[in-house]
Coordinates of C-alpha atoms in Angstrom, one line a residue:
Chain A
X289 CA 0.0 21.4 35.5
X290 CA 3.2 19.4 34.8
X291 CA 4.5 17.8 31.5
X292 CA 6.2 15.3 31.3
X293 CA 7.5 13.8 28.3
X294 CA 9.1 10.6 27.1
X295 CA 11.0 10.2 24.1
X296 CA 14.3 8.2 23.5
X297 CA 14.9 7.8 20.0
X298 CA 14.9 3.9 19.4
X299 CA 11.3 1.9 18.8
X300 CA 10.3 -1.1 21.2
X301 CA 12.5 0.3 24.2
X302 CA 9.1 0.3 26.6
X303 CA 8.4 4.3 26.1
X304 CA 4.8 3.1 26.1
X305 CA 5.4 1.0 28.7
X306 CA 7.2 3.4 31.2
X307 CA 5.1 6.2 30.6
X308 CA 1.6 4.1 31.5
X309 CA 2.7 3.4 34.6
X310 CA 3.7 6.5 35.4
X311 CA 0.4 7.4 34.9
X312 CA -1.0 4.7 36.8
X313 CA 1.0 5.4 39.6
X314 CA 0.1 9.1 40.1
X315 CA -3.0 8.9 39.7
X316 CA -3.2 6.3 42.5
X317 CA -1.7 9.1 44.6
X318 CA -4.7 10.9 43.2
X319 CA -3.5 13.3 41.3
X320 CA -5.6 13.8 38.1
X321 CA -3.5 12.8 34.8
X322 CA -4.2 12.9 31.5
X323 CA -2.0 10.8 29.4
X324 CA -1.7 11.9 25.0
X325 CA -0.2 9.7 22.4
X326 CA 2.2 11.8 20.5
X327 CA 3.2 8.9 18.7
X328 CA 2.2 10.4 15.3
X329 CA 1.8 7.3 13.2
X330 CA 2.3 4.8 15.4
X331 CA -0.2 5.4 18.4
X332 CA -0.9 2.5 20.6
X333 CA -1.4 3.7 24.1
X334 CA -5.1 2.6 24.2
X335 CA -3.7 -0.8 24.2
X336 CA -1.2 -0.5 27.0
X337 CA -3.8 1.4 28.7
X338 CA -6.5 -1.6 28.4
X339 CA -8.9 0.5 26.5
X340 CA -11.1 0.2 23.4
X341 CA -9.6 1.8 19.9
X342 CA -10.8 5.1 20.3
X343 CA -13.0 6.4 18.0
X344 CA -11.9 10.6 18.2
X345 CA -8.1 11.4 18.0
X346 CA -5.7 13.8 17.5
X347 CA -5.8 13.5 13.8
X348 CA -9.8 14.8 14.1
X349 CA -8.2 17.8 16.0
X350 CA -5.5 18.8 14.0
X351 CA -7.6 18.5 10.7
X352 CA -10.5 20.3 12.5
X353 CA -13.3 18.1 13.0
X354 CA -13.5 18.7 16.3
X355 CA -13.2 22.5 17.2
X356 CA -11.3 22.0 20.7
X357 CA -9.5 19.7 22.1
X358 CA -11.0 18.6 25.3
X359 CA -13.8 16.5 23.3
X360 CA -10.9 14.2 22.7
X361 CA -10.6 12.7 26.5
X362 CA -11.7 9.3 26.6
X363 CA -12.1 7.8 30.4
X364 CA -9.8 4.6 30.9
X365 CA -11.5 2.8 33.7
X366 CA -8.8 4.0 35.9
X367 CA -9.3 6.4 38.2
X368 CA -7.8 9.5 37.9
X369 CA -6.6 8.8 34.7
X370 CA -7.6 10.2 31.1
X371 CA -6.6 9.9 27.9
X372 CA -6.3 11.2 24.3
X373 CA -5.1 8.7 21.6
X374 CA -3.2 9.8 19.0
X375 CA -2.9 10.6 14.9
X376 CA -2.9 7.9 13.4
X377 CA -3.6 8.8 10.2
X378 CA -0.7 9.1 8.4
X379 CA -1.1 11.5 6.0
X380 CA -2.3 14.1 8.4
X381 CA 0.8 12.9 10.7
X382 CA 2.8 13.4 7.8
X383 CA 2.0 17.6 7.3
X384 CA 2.0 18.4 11.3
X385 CA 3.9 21.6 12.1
X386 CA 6.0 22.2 15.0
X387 CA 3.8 25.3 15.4
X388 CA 0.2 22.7 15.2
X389 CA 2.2 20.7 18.6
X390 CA 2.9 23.6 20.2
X391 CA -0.3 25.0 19.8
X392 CA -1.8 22.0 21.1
X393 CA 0.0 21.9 23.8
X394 CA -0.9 25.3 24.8
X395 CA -4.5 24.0 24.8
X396 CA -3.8 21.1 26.3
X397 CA -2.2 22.9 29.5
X398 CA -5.3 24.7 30.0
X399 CA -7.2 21.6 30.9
X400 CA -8.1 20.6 34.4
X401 CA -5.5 18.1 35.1
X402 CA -2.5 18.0 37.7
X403 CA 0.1 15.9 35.2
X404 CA 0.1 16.1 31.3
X405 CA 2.0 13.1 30.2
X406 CA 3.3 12.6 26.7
X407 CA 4.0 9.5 24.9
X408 CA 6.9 10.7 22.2
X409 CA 7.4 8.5 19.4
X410 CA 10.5 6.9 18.3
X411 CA 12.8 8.9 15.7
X412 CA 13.8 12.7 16.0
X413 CA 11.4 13.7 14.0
X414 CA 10.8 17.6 14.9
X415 CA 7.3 17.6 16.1
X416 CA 8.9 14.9 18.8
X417 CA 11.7 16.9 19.9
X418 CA 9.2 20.4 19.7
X419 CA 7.0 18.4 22.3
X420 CA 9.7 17.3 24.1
X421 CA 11.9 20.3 25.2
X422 CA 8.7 22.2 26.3
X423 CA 8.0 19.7 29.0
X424 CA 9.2 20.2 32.6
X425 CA 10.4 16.8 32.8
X426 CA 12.0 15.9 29.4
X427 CA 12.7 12.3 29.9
X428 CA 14.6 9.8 27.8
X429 CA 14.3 5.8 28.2
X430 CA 17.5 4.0 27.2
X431 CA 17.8 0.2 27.3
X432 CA 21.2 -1.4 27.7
X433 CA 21.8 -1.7 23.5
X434 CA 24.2 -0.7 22.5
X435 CA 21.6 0.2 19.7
X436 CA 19.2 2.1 21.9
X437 CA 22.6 3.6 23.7
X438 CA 22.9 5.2 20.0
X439 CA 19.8 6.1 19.4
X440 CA 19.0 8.0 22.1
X441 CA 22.6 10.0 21.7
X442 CA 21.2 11.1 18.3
X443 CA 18.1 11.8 20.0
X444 CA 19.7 13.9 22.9
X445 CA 21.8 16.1 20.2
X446 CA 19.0 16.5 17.7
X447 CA 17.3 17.9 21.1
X448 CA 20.5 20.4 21.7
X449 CA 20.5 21.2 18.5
X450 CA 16.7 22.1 18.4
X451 CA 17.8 24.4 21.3
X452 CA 20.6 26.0 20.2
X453 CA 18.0 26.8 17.0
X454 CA 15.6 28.0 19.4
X455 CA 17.7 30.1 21.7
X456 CA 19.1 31.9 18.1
X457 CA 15.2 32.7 17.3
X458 CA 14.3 33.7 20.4
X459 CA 16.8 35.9 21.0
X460 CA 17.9 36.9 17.6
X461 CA 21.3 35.8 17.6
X462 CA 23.4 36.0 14.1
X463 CA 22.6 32.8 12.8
X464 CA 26.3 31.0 14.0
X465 CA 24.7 27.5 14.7
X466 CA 23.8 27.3 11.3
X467 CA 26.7 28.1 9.6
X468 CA 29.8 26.5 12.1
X469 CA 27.4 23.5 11.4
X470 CA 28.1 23.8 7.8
X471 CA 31.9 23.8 8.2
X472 CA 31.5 20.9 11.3
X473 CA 34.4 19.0 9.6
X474 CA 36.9 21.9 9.2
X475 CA 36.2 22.5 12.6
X476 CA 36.4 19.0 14.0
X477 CA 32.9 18.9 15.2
X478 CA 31.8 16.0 16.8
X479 CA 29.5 16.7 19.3
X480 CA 27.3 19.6 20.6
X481 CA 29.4 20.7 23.3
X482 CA 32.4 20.8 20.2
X483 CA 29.8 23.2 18.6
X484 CA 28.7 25.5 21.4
X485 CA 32.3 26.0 22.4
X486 CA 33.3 26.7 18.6
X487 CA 30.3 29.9 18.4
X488 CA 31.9 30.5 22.2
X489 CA 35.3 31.3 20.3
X490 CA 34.0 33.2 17.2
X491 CA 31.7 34.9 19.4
X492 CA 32.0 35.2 23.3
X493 CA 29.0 37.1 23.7
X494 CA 26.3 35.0 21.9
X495 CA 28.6 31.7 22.8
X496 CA 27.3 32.7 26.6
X497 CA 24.0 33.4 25.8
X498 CA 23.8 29.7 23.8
X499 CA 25.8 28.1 27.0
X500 CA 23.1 29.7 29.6
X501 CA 19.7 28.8 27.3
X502 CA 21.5 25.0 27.3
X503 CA 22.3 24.8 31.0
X504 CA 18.6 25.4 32.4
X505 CA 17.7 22.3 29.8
X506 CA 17.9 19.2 32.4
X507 CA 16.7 15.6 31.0
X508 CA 16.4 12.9 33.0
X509 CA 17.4 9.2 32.2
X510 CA 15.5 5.9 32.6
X511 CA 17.3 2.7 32.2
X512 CA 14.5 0.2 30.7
X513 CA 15.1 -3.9 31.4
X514 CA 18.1 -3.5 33.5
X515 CA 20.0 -7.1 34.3
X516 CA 23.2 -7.1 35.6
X517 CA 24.9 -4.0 37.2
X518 CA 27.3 -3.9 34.0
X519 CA 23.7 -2.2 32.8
X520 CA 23.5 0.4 35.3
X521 CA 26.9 1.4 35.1
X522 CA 26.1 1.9 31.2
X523 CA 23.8 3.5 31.9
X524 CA 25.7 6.0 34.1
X525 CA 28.2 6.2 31.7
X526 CA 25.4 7.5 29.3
X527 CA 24.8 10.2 32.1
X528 CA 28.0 11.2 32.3
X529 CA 28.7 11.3 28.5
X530 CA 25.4 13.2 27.7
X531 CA 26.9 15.7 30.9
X532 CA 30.2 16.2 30.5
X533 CA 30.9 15.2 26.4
X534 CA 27.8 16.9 25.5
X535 CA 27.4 19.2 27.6
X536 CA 23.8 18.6 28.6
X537 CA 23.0 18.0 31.8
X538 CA 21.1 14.4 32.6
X539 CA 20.4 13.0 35.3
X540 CA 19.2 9.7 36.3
X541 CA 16.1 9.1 37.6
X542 CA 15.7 5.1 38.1
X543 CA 16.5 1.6 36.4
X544 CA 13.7 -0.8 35.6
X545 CA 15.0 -4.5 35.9
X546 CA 13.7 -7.1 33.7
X547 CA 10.8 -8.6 34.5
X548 CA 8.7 -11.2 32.9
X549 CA 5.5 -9.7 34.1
X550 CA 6.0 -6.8 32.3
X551 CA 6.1 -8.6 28.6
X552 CA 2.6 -10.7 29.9
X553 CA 0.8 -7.5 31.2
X554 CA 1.4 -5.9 27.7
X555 CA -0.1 -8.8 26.1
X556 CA -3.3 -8.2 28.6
X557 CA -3.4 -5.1 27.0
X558 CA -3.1 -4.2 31.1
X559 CA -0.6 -1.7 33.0
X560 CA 1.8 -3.9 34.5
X561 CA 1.2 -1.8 38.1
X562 CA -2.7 -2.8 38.0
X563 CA -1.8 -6.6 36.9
X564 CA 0.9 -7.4 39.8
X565 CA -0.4 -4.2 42.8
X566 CA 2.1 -5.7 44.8
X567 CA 5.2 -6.0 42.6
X568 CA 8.0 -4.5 43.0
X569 CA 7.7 -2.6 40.0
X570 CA 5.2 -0.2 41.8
X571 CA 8.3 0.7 44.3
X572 CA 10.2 0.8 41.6
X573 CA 7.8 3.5 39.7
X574 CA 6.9 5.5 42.8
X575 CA 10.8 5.6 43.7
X576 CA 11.3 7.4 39.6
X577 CA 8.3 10.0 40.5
X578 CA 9.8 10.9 44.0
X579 CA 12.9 11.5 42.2
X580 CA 11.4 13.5 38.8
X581 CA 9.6 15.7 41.5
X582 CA 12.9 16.5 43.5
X583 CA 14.6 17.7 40.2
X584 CA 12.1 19.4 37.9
X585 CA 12.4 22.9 38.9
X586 CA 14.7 24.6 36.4
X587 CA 12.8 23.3 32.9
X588 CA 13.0 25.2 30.0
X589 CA 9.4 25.1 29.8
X590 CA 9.1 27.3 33.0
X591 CA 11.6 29.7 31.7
X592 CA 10.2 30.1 28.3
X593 CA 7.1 30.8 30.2
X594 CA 8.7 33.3 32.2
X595 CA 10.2 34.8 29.1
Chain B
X277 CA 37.0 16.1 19.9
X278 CA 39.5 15.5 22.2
X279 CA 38.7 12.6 24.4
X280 CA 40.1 14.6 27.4
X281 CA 38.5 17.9 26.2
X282 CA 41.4 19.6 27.8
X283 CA 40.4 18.5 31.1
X284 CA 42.7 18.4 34.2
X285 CA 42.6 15.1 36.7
X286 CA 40.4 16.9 39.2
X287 CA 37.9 17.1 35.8
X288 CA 38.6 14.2 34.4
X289 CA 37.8 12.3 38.0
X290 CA 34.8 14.4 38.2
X291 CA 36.1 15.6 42.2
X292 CA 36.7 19.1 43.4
X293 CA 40.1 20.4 43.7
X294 CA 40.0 19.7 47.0
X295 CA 38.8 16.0 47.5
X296 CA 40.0 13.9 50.3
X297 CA 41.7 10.4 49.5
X298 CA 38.8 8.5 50.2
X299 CA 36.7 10.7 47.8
X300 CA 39.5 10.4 45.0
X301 CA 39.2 6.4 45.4
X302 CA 35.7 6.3 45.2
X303 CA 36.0 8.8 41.9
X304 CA 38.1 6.2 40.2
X305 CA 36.0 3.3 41.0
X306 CA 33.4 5.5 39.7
X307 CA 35.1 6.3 36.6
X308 CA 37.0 3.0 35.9
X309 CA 33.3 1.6 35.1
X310 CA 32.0 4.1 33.5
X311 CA 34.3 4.7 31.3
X312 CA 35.4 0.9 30.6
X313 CA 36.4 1.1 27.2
X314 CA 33.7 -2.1 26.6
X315 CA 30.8 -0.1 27.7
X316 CA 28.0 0.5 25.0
X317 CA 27.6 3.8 26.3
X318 CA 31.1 4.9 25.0
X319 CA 30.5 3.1 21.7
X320 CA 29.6 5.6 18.8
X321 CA 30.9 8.6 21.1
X322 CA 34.2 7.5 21.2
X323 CA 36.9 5.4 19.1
X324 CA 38.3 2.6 20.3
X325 CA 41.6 4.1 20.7
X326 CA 40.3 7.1 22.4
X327 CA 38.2 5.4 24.9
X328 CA 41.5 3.1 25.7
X329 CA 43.3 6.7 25.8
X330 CA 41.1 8.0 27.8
X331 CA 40.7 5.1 30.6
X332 CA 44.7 6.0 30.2
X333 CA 44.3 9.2 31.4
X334 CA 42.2 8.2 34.1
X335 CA 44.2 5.6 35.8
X336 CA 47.1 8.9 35.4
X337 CA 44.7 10.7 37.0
X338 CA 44.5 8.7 39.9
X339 CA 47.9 7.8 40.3
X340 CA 49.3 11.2 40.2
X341 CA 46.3 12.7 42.5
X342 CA 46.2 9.5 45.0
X343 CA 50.2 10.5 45.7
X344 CA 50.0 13.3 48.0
X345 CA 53.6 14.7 46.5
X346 CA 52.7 14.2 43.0
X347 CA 49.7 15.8 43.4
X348 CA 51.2 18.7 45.8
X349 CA 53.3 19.2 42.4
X350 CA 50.2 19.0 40.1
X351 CA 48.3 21.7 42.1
X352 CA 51.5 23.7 41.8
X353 CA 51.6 23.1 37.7
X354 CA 47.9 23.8 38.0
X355 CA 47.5 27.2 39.7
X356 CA 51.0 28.5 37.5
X357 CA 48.9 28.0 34.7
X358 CA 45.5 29.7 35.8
X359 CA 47.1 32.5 38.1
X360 CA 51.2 32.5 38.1
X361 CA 50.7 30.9 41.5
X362 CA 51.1 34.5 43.1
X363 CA 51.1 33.9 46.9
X364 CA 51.0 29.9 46.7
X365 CA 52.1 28.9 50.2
X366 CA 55.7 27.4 49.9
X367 CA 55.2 23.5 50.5
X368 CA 56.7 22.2 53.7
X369 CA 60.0 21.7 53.8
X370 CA 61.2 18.8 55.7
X371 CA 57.5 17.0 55.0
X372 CA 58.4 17.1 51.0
X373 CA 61.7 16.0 51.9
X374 CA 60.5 13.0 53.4
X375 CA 58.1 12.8 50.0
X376 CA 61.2 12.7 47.8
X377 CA 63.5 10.6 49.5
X378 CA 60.2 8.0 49.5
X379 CA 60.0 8.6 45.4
X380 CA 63.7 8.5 45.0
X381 CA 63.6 5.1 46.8
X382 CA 60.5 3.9 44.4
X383 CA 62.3 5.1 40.9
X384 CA 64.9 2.8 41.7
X385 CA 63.6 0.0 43.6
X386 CA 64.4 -3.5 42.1
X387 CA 62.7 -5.9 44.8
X388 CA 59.0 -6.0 45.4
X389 CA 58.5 -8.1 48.6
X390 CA 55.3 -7.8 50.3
X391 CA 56.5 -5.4 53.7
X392 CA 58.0 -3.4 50.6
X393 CA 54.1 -3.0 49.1
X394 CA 52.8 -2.4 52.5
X395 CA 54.9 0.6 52.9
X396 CA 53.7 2.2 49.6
X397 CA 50.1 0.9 50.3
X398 CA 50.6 2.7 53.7
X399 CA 53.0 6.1 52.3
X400 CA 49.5 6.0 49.5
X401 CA 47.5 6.3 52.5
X402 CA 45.2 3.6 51.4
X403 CA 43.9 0.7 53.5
X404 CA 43.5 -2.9 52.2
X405 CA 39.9 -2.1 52.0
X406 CA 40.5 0.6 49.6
X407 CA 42.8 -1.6 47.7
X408 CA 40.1 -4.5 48.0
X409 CA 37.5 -1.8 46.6
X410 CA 39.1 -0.6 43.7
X411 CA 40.8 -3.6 42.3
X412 CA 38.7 -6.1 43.8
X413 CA 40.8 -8.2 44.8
X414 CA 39.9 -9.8 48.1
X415 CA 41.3 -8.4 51.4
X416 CA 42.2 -11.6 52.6
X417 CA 44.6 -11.9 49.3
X418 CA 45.7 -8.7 50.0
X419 CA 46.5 -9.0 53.4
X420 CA 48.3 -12.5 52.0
X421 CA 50.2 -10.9 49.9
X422 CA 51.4 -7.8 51.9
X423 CA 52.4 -10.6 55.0
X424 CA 53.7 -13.0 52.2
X425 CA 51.7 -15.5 53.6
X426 CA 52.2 -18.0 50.7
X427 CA 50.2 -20.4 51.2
X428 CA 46.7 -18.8 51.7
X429 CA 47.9 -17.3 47.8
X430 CA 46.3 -18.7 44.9
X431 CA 48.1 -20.2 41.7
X432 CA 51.0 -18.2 40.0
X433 CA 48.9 -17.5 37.2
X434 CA 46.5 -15.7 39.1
X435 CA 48.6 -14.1 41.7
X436 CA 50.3 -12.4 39.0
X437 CA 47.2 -10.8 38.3
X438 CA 46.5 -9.7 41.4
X439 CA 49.9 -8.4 42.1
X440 CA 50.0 -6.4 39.2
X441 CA 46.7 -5.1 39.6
X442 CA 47.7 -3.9 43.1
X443 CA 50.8 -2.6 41.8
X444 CA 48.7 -0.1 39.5
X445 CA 46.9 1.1 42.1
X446 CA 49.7 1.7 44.2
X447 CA 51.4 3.5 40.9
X448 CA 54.0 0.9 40.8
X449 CA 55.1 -0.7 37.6
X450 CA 53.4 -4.1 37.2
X451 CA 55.3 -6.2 35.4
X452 CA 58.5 -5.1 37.3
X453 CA 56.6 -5.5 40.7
X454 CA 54.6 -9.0 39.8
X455 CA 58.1 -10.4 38.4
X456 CA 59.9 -9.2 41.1
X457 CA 57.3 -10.8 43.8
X458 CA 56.8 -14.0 42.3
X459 CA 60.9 -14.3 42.4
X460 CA 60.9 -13.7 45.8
X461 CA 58.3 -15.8 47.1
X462 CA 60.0 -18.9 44.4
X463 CA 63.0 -18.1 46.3
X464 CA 61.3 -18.5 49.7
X465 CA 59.3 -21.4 49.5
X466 CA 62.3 -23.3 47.6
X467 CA 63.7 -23.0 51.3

């Protein structure tokens, strides 16, 4: 089974959006996909997805009331495609545990289904991040804002940062992250790749180890409601930022343009793909999955597996 | 952070040391809009002043690697400071003379006629369409401006532009140049 997961930092940038029709378009290549709102708090895939509020969710799984998680799957009237809605009650949202997403995810990988697709919610909250770098195709939507730009920068170091934290666990390093964090202004900090080449100096060995755990990490870019080119180049320039300044490698997978059918599909409470078969939005989606497939291989999730 | 983060041109260009012409053209196309100081991807990574320094050290990049003796010297600089350049092979003699004598010649040159910008457009070893490419200006302009074929020119005010923009690429200055070329052709077509 593959993961893939969508996160991006900023509300309202079409997260929902993209990731339905993901969905909907692998599952018309009949693969079998289950689709999970990780939006914890602010699930609302049922309604993209054209389905009825379901009456099991996450939040009866992670308080217990249902003992495992596969009693959660609702059907969506699409073939191939499943869901599980998500927490929505807030207070049981509000006491999650990195550890209760991961577990779930381990359970959630043992189901029957080709694709696991995860609908992140906004923020960098770190149950979103935790879901996020254990997918094999971490993705992250960007609109051309210069407020979504910024969000999803915050979003894409909280996610280095999460790593570098991990990497230090995992492999029981002295704890540097923490504390050339605490001294980030004396040291001119700025950026993660300012911080991983700071540990590299005070310590070569571990700097290495940090370098190599963030160079398998490979996320993949979307630009959402693209209109001129001046918005592609943006968003390339966010590609090469997040690369080069950051020293996290993205890559970008495919630009949605804007498209008025995609506004008046979400008010059908239908996936814009099932709306408008002939659109080009469905080349458009199928041309993003041909090129998440070509350049999944090397995901932290497979090497943490592998650990 | 340094908005260069210590990178050299080949880096900074994103090309290997290696790259041919047409790949170092295509680079700076690349980079020119990507790095456009008014882009919202730069906004909240960088300061204004650094992204205008930085689009700064781009065009440098160019100009120095796009000159095949500038950048024969860069290389040079480069390798002395990874490996003390033991066993660089000595440049060609006669060639770099030919180089220098060109450079000399565009250090001190006053007039900027057209068969004058074809020479460095051609010494560059870029065609118009490169030219066209990077600084969009049309070939047909170009080609206009090159065979100082006035008439097919636009207005002063934009020909200026377009001068100096051509200049830059061709790592000339462009006031000097655009002054220089709009003097001529006054002189000309007062005739």
């Amino acid at each position: 089974m593959k993961i893939w997961a969508i996160g991006g930092g900023k509300g309202g940038i079409g997260k929902s959006f993209v990731i339905t029709n993901l969905a909907v378009s692998l599952s018309k290549k009949n693969k079998k996909v289950l689709i999970v709102d990780f939006d914890f708090g602010g699930a609302n895939l049922h309604t993209c997805l054209g389905a009825p509020i379901p009456q099991k969710t996450l939040s009866d799984y992670f308080t217990k009331k249902v003992s495992s998680i596969d009693t959660l799957i609702s059907e969506t009237g699409i073939a191939n495609l499943s869901f599980i809605s998500g927490a929505n009650d807030l207070p049981v949202a509000a006491e999650l545990k990195p550890e209760q997403i991961s577990l779930a995810l381990t359970q959630l990988k043992k189901l029957p289904y080709d694709y696991l697709l995860l609908d992140l919610g906004a923020g960098t909250h770190q149950n979103t991040l935790e879901a996020f770098i254990l997918a094999d195709n971490p993705i992250v939507v960007i609109t051309p804002e210069p407020t979504a730009i910024e969000n999803a920068y915050r979003f894409i170091k909280s996610t280095h940062y999460l790593l570098l934290k991990k990497a230090e666990e995992r492999l029981k390093l002295s704890g540097l992250v923490s504390q050339v964090m605490q001294e980030a202004n004396k040291y001119g900090i700025r950026t993660p790749r300012d911080l991983v080449d700071k540990i590299n100096e005070l310590n070569p060995k571990e700097g290495s180890l940090y370098k190599k755990n963030i160079e398998t990490f490979n996320l993949k870019l979307i630009l959402n409601q693209a209109r001129t080119t001046g918005d592609i180049d943006a968003a390339l320039g966010v590609q090469s930022i997040c690369t080069k300044y950051f020293g996290i490698k993205a890559s970008m997978v495919g630009h949605i343009d804007h498209d008025n059918s995609v506004w008046q599909s979400v008010r059908k409470h239908r996936p814009v793909l099932l709306e408008q078969p002939q659109g080009l939005l469905v080349t458009t989606f199928n041309k993003i999955i041909q090129n998440l497939e070509g350049n999944e291989d090397k995901s932290p999730a497979k090497l943490l597996r592998t650990a | 952070m340094k908005t260069n983060h210590q990178q050299n041109y080949y880096e900074l260009l994103d090309i290997p040391i290696n790259a041919d012409q047409e790949s170092i053209i295509d680079a700076y196309k690349k980079a020119r809009t990507t790095y456009n100081p008014n882009s919202p991807a730069l906004y909240t990574v960088f300061t204004k002043e650094e992204a205008v320094e930085l689009i700064k050290l781009i065009d440098e990049a160019y100009s120095v690697l796009s000159n095949q003796f500038k950048r024969k010297e860069y290389d040079k600089s480069l390798s002395n400071k990874t490996a003390d350049s033991v066993g660089a092979t000595p440049p060609n003699q006669t060639q770099s003379k030919v180089f220098s004598e060109f450079e000399e010649r565009l250090k001190n040159e006053t007039t900027f006629s057209g068969t004058f910008l074809q020479q460095v457009r051609l010494y560059r070893n870029l065609t118009v369409e490169q030219v066209a490419e990077v600084t969009k200006i049309s070939r047909t302009y170009i080609n206009a401006i090159e065979s100082e074929n006035y008439s097919k020119l636009p207005a002063v005010v934009f020909l200026r532009g377009f001068v100096s923009q051509y200049a830059k690429i061709l790592g000339l200055d462009p006031v000097k140049t655009s002054n220089s070329y709009i003097k001529i052709m006054q002189e000309n077509t007062k005739k």
